[in-house]
XYZ file of C-alpha atoms in Angstrom:
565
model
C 58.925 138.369 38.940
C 56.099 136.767 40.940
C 56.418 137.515 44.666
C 55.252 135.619 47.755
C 52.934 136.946 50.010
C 55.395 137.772 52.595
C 57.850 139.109 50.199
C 55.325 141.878 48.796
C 54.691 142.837 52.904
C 58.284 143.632 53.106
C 58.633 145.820 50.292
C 55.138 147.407 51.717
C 57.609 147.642 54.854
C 60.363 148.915 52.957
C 58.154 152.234 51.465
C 56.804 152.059 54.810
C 60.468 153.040 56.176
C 60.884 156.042 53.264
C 57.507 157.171 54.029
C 58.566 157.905 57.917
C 61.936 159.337 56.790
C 63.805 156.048 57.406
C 66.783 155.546 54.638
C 66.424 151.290 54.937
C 69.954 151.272 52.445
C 71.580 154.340 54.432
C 75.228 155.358 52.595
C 77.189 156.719 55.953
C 79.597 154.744 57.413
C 78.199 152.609 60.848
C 81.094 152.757 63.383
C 81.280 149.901 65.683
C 83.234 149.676 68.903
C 82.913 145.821 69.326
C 81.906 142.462 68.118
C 79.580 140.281 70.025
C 82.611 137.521 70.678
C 84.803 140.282 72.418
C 82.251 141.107 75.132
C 81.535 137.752 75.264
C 84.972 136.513 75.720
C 85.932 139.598 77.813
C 82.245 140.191 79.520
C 83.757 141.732 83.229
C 85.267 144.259 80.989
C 82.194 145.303 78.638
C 79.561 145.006 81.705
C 78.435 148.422 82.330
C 79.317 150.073 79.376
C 78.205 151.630 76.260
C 78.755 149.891 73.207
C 78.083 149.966 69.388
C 77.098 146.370 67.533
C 75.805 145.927 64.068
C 74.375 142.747 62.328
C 71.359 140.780 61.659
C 68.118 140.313 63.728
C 67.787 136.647 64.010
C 64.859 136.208 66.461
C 62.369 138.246 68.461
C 59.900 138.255 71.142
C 57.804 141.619 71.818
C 56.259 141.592 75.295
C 54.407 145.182 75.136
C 56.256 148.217 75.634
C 59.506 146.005 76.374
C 61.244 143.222 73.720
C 64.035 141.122 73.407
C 66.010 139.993 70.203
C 68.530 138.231 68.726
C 71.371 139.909 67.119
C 74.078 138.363 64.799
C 77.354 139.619 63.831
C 80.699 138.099 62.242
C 81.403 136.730 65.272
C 78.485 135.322 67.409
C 75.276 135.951 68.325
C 73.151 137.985 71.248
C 70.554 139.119 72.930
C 69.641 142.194 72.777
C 66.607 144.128 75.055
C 64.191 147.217 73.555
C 62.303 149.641 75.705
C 59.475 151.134 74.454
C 60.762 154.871 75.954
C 64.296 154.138 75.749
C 64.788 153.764 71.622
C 61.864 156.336 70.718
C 62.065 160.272 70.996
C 58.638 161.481 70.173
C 55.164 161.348 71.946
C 54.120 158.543 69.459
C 56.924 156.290 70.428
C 57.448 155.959 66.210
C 60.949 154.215 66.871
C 59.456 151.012 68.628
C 55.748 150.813 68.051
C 55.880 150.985 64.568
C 60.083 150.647 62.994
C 60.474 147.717 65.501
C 57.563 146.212 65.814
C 56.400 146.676 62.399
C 58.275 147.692 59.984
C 61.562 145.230 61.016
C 61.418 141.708 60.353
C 63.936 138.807 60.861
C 66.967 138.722 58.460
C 66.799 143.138 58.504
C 70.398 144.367 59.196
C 70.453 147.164 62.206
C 72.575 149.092 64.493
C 72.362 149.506 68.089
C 74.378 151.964 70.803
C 73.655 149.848 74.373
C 75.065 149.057 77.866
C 76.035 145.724 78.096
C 74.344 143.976 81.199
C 73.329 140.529 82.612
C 69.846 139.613 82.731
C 68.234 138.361 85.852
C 68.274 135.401 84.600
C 72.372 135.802 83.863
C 71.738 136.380 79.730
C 74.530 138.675 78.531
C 73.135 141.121 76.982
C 72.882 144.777 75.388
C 69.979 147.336 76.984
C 69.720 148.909 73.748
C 69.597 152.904 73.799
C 69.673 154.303 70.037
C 68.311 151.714 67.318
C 69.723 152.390 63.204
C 68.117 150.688 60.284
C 71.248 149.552 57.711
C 69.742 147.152 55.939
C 66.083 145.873 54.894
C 65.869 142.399 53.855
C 62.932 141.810 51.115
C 63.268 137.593 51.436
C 62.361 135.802 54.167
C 64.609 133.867 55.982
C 63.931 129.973 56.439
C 62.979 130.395 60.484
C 65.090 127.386 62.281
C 63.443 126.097 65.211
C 64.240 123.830 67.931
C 61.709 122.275 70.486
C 61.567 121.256 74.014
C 63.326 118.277 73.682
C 66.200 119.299 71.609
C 64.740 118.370 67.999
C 65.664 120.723 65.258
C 62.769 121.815 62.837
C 62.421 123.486 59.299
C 66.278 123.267 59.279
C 68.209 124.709 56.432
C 69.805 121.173 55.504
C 68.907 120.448 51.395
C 72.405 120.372 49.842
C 70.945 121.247 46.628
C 69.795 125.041 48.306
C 72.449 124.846 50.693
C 75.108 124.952 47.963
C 73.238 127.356 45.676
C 72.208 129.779 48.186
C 75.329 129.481 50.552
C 74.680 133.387 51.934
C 71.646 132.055 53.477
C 73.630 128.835 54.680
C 75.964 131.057 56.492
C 73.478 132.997 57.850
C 71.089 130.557 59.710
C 73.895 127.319 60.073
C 76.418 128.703 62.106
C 78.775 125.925 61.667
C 79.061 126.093 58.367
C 81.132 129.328 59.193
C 83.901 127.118 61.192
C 84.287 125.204 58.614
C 85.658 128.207 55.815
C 87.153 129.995 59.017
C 89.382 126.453 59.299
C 90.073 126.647 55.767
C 92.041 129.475 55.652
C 93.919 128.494 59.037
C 95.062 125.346 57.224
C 96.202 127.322 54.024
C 97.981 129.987 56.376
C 99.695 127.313 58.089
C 100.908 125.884 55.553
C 101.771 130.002 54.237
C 103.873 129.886 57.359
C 105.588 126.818 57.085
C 106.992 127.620 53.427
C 108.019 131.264 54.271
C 110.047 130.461 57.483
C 112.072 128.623 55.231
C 112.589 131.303 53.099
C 110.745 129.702 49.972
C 108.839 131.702 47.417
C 105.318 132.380 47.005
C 104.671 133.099 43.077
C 102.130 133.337 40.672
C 101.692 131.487 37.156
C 99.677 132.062 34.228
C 95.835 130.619 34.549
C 95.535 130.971 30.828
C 97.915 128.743 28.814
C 98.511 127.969 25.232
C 99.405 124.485 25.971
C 97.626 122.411 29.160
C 100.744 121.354 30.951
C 101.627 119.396 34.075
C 99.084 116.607 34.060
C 97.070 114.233 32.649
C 93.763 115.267 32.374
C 90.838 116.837 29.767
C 91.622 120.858 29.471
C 88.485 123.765 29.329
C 89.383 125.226 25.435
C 89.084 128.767 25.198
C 89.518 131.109 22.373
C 91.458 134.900 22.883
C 90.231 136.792 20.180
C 92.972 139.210 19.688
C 95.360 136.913 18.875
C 93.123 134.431 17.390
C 94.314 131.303 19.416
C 93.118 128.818 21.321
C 93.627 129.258 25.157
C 93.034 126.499 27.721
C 92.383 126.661 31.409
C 95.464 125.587 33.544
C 95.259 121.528 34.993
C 98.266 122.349 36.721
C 101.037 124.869 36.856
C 103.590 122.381 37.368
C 105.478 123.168 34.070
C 105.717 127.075 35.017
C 107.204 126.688 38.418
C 109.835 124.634 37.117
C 110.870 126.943 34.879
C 111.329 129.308 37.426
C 113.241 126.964 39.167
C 115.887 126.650 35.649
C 115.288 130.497 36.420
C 117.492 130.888 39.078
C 114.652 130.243 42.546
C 115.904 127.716 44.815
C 112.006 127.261 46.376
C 109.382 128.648 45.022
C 105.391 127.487 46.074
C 101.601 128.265 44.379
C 98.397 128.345 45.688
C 96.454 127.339 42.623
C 93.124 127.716 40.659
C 93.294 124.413 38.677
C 90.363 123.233 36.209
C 89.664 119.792 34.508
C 87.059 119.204 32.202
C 85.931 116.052 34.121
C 83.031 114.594 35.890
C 81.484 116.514 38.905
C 80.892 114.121 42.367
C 81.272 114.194 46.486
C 85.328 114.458 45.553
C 85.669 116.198 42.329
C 85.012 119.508 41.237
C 86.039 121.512 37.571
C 87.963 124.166 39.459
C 89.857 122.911 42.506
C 92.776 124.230 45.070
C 96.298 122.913 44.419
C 99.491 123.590 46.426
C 102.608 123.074 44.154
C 106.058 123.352 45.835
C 109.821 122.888 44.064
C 112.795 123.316 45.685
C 116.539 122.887 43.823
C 119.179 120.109 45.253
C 116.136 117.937 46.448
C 114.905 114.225 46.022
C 111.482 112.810 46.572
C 112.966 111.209 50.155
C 113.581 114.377 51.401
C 110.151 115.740 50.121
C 108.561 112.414 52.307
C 109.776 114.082 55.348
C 109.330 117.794 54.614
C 106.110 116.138 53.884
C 105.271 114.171 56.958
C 106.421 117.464 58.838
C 104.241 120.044 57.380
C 101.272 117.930 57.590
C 101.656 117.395 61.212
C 101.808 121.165 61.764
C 98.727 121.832 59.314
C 96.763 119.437 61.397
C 97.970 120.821 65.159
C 97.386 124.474 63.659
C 93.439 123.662 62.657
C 92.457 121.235 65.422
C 95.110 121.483 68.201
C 95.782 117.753 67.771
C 97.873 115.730 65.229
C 94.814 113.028 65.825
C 91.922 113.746 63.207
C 88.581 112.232 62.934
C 87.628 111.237 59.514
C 84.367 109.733 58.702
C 84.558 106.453 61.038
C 88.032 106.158 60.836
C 90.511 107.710 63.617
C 93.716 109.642 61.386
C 96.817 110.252 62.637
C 98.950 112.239 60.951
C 102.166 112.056 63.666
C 105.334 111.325 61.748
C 106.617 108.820 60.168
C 104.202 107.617 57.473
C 104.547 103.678 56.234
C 106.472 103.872 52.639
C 105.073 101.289 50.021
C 106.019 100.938 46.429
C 102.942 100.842 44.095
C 103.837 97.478 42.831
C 104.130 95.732 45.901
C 100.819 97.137 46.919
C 99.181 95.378 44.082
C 100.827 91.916 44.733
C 99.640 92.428 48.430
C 95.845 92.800 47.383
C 95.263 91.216 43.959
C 98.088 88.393 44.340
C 99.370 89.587 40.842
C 102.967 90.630 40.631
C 103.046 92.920 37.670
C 106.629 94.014 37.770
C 108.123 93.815 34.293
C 104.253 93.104 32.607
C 103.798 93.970 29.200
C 100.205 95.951 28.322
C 98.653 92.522 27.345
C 99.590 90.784 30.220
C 98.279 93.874 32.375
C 94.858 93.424 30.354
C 94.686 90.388 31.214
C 94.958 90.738 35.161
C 92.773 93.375 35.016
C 89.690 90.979 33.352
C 90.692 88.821 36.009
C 90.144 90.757 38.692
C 87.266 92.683 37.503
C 88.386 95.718 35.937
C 86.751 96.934 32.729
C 89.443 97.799 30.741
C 89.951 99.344 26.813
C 92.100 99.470 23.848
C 93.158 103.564 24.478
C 94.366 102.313 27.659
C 98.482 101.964 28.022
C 100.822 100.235 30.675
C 100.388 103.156 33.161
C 96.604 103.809 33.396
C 96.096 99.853 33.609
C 98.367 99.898 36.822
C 96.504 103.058 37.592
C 93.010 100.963 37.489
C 94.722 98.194 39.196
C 96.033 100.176 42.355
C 93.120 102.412 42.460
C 89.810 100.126 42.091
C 91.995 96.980 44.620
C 94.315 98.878 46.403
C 94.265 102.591 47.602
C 90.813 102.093 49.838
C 93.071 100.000 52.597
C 95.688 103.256 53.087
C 93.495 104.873 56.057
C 96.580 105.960 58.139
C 99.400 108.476 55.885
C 100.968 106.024 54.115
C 103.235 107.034 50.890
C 102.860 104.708 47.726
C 106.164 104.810 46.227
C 108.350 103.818 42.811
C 105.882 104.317 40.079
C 106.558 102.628 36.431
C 107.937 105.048 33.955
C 104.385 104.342 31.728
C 103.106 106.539 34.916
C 105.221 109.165 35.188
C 106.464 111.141 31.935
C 107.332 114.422 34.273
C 109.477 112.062 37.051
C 113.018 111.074 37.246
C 114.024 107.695 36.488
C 114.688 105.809 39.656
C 118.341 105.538 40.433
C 118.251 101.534 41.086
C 115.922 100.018 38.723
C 115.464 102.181 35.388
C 111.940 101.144 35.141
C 110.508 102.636 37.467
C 110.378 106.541 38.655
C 110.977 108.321 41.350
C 107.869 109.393 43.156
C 105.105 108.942 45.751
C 101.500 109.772 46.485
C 100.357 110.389 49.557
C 96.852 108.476 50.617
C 94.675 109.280 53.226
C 91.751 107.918 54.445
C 91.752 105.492 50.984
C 92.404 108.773 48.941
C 95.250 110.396 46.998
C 96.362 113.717 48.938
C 99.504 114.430 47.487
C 101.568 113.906 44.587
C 105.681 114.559 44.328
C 108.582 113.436 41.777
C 112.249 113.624 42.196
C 111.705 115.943 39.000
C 113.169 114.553 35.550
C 115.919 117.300 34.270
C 116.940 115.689 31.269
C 115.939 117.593 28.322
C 116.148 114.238 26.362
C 114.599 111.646 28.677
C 111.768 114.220 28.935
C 111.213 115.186 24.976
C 110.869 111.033 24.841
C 108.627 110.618 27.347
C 106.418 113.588 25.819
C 106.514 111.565 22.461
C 105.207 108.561 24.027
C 102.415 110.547 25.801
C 101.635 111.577 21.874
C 101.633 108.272 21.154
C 99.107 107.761 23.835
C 96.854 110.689 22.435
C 96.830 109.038 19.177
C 95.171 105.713 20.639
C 92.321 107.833 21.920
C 93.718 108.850 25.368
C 92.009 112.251 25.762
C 94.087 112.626 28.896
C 97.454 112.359 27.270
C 99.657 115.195 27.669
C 100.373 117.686 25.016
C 104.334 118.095 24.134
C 105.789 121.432 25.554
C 108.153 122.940 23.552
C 109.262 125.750 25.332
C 109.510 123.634 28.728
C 112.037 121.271 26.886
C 113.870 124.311 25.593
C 113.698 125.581 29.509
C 115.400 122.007 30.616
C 118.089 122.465 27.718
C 119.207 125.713 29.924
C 119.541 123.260 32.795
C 117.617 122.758 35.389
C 119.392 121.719 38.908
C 118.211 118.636 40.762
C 114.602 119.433 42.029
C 112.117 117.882 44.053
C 107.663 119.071 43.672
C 104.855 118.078 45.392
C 101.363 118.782 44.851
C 99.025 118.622 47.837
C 94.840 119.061 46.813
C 93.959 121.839 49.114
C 89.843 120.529 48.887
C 90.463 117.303 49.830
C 93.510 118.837 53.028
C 90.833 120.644 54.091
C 87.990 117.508 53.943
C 90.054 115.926 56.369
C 91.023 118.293 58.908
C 87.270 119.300 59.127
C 85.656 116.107 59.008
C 83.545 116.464 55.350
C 83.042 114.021 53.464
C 81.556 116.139 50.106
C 84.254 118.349 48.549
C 80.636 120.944 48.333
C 81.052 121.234 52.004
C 84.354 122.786 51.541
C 84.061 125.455 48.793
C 82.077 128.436 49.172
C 80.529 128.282 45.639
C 81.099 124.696 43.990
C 79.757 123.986 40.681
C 76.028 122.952 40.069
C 73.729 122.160 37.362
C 71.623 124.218 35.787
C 68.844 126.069 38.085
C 65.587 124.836 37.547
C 63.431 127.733 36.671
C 60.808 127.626 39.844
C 57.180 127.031 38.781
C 54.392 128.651 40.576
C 50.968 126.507 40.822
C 47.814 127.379 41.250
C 45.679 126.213 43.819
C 43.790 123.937 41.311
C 46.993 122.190 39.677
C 48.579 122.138 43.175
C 45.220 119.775 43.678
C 46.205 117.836 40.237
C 49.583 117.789 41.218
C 49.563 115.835 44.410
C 47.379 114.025 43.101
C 48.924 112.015 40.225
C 52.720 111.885 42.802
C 50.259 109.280 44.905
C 48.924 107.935 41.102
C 51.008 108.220 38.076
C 50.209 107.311 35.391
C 46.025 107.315 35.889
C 43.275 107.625 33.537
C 42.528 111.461 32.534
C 38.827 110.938 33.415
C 39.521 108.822 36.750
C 41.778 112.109 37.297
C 39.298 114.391 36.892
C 36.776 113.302 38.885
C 39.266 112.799 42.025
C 39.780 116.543 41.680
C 36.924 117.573 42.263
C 37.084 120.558 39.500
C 34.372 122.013 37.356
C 35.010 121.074 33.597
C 36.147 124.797 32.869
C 38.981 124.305 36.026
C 39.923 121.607 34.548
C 40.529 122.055 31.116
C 42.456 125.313 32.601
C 44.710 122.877 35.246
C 45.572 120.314 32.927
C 46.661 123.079 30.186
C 48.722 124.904 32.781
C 50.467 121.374 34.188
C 50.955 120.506 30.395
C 52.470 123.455 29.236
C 54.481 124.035 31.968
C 56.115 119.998 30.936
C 55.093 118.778 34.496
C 52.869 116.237 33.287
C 52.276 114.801 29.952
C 48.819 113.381 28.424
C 48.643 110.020 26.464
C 46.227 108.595 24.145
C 46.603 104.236 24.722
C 44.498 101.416 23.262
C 42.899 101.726 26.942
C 42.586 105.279 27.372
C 43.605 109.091 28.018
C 46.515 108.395 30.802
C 47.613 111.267 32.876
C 51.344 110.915 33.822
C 53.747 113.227 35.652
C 57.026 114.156 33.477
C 60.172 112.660 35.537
């Protein structure tokens, strides 16, 4: 491993630390008697008195035999002050002239027993008295810095590190911290909600010999002991329910879902799903439970039932607009499609501009239709109602027009938030409606759903009337914060690959910047420009080469110089 210049001075630091009898990873416990946000919330209380804070130096500023710094806990940040003759016991003053000002760098993880006192200039702050090294940090942190007039520089802001190295995002963007912190207020509230009612929280299997529940491509594993295939849950939708034929009046899940799908600002392979079923219910009462939880979810995280959301000003006071799906389409295509067979639906889609192909069925051409002309214009809650059967092979039929099903999805914003069915408890209906979804997979659909054999012998036990819902915990909490990239909400969201980092010399640095202003360029047109002894440069042009950064091609005009994309 190649290290920086300022990384080898901290491990210099670091033996530094053992050398003076200084254990920079110490094992005993560090008691603390407060966080920074209690004496800052409760400061009359604290003033005067001794306290013990741990967390991370952030800043400093040595003036002599006296300093100030920075310290940063869970729960907010400080200022701490150093004397010289206060922190150090011996003649040599080892504690502050050479741990502190030395040996300690920004980003190092320390302990300090102080009074807490006001500044002259009315900073809260700690006069530290004892100073304990915890931790030594051996990376540099990026050093955030903002000027006179307010500007922000070297700011931790590149998604791509931002997402990969989210420790150091939580460490230097402090709002980035809200943002998890509102997370789990939204999925607590929603906790509370449930269990006042008395309903359920379970568990299902993650691992499942058939992917259930949806329709959607499955991650195929393979347990060796029994020599199976295993996939990946898309939804636990199927294991619920039969806990509901079980005997559980309400029971809810907080789920780990994955889909072998594509990766953008909305979609990730392993998402947050809360699925709720509860006996003796229909989708019309799950509107309103609906409409009622959500209000409380979005007082709970921002005090308000109003929510910002991108441009767009969200309110999510009860009642939400109902609209069936159908009626939505004749509204903004001018098509009514009620009653269309596939060809006919093919058709409207050319006509309005949807690509369209022979795998797909009656329900994923109204599924194109509504979602590429329709779902954008739902900014307010609005529930989209009365889905065709084609749609729905898990739903009830509706009880006034047997083509159609009975269920809704919520949309927000111009997005789908939640999904629910009046649930279909016919062990008959549902084995057909499996069969067709076979029929589906053998056209091509890869998203077809497999046929569940021991959920249809489940519904042959009986299940009672039932009502689900599924509400996409990612996208609940994308609204109520105000993000706009589902990688804003998860701690660790999927990336590609790391690109191994590639250290340059000084020379093909030169060579380097050089062909970003001029690529491609002549090889000898390149050489000269650098600047570089012929030995340098046959030694650059190897090392850019080899290391596939730029590429070198013989033309009917000449050796061209290129970088690789």
């Amino acid at each position: 491993m190649q290290l920086s210049a300022l990384e080898i001075v901290r491990r210099e630091s670091l033996q530094k630390l053992r050398e003076l009898g200084i254990n920079p990873y110490p094992a005993k416990q560090f008691k603390t008697t407060a966080t920074i946000k209690q004496i800052k919330s409760d400061f009359k209380s604290f003033e005067g008195k001794e306290v013990v804070l741990a967390g991370r130096m952030m800043s400093r500023r040595i003036m002599g035999k006296a300093s100030f710094a920075e310290l940063k806990d869970a729960t907010g940040r400080m200022q701490i002050y150093l004397n010289r003759d206060e922190i150090s016991s011996d003649e040599n003053a080892t504690m502050y002239n050479t741990v502190f000002k030395k040996l300690l760098d920004i980003g190092d993880i320390i302990g300090i027993k102080g009074e807490v006192f006001k500044t002259k200039v009315g900073e809260e702050s700690v006069h530290v008295k004892e100073l304990t090294v915890l931790s030594k940090s051996l990376r540099p942190l990026p050093v955030v810095k903002t000027d006179a007039d307010g500007k922000v520089h070297d700011a931790f802001s590149d998604p791509e590190q931002r997402y990969r190295q989210r420790y150091v995002d939580l460490i230097v963007n402090d709002h980035v911290k809200e943002t998890f912190i509102k997370r789990t207020k939204i999925t607590n509230s929603i906790r509370e909600f449930f269990n006042s009612r008395g309903y359920l929280e379970v568990e299902t299997p993650i691992l499942q010999p058939i992917p259930g529940g949806a329709a959607a491509r499955p991650f195929i594993t393979h347990h060796n002991a029994l020599n199976i295939p295993l996939y990946l849950r898309i939804a636990n939708e199927l294991y619920l329910k039969r806990l509901i034929v079980g005997g559980f009046d309400a029971v809810y899940e907080f789920s780990k879902d994955f889909r072998n799908e594509g990766m953008d600002r909305t979609h990730n392979p392993e998402f947050t799903v809360m699925e709720l079923y509860v006996a003796y219910k229909d989708y019309h009462w799950m509107m309103s439970m609906t409409e009622e939880l959500l209000e409380k979810v979005a007082i709970d995280s921002n005090g308000t039932t109003e929510v910002k959301i991108g441009d767009n000003n969200v309110s999510f006071k009860a009642p939400y607009p109902r609209v069936p799906i159908l009626e939505a389409i004749k509204t903004h295509t001018g098509y009514d499609v009620a009653g269309m067979n596939e060809e006919e639906l093919r058709e409207v889609c050319k006509k309005v501009g949807i690509e369209v192909d022979d795998t797909m069925g009656v329900g994923k051409l109204i599924d194109e239709l509504f979602g590429e002309k329709c779902e954008h214009h739902y900014i307010q809650p609005t529930f989209i109602t009365d889905y065709p059967k084609e749609m729905s092979p898990l739903t009830k039929e509706h009880r006034s027009n047997p083509a159609l099903t009975e269920r809704f999805e919520l949309m927000v914003n111009g997005k789908e938030l939640a999904n629910a069915y009046s649930e279909l408890n016919d062990p008959i209906d549902q084995r057909e409606r499996f069969e067709d979804q076979l029929k589906l997979s053998e056209k091509g659909d890869d998203e077809a759903m497999f046929i569940d054999q021991d959920f249809l012998r489940a519904l042959e036990y009986g299940m009672p009337p039932t009502s689900g819902i599924g509400i996409g915990i990612d996208r609940l909490v994308m609204f109520m914060t105000n993000n706009s990239s589902i990688q804003e909400v998860l701690f660790f969201p999927q990336m590609k690959p790391e690109k191994k980092t590639i250290e340059l010399t000084e020379d093909e640095k030169t060579v380097f910047n050089l062909l970003k202003n001029n690529t491609p360029i002549l090889l000898n047109d390149l050489k000269s420009q650098s600047g570089l002894s012929n030995k340098k440069w046959d030694k650059t042009i190897k090392g850019l080469t080899k290391n596939k950064l730029a590429k070198v091609t013989n033309t009917e005009d000449g050796l061209f110089v290129a970088l690789i994309d």
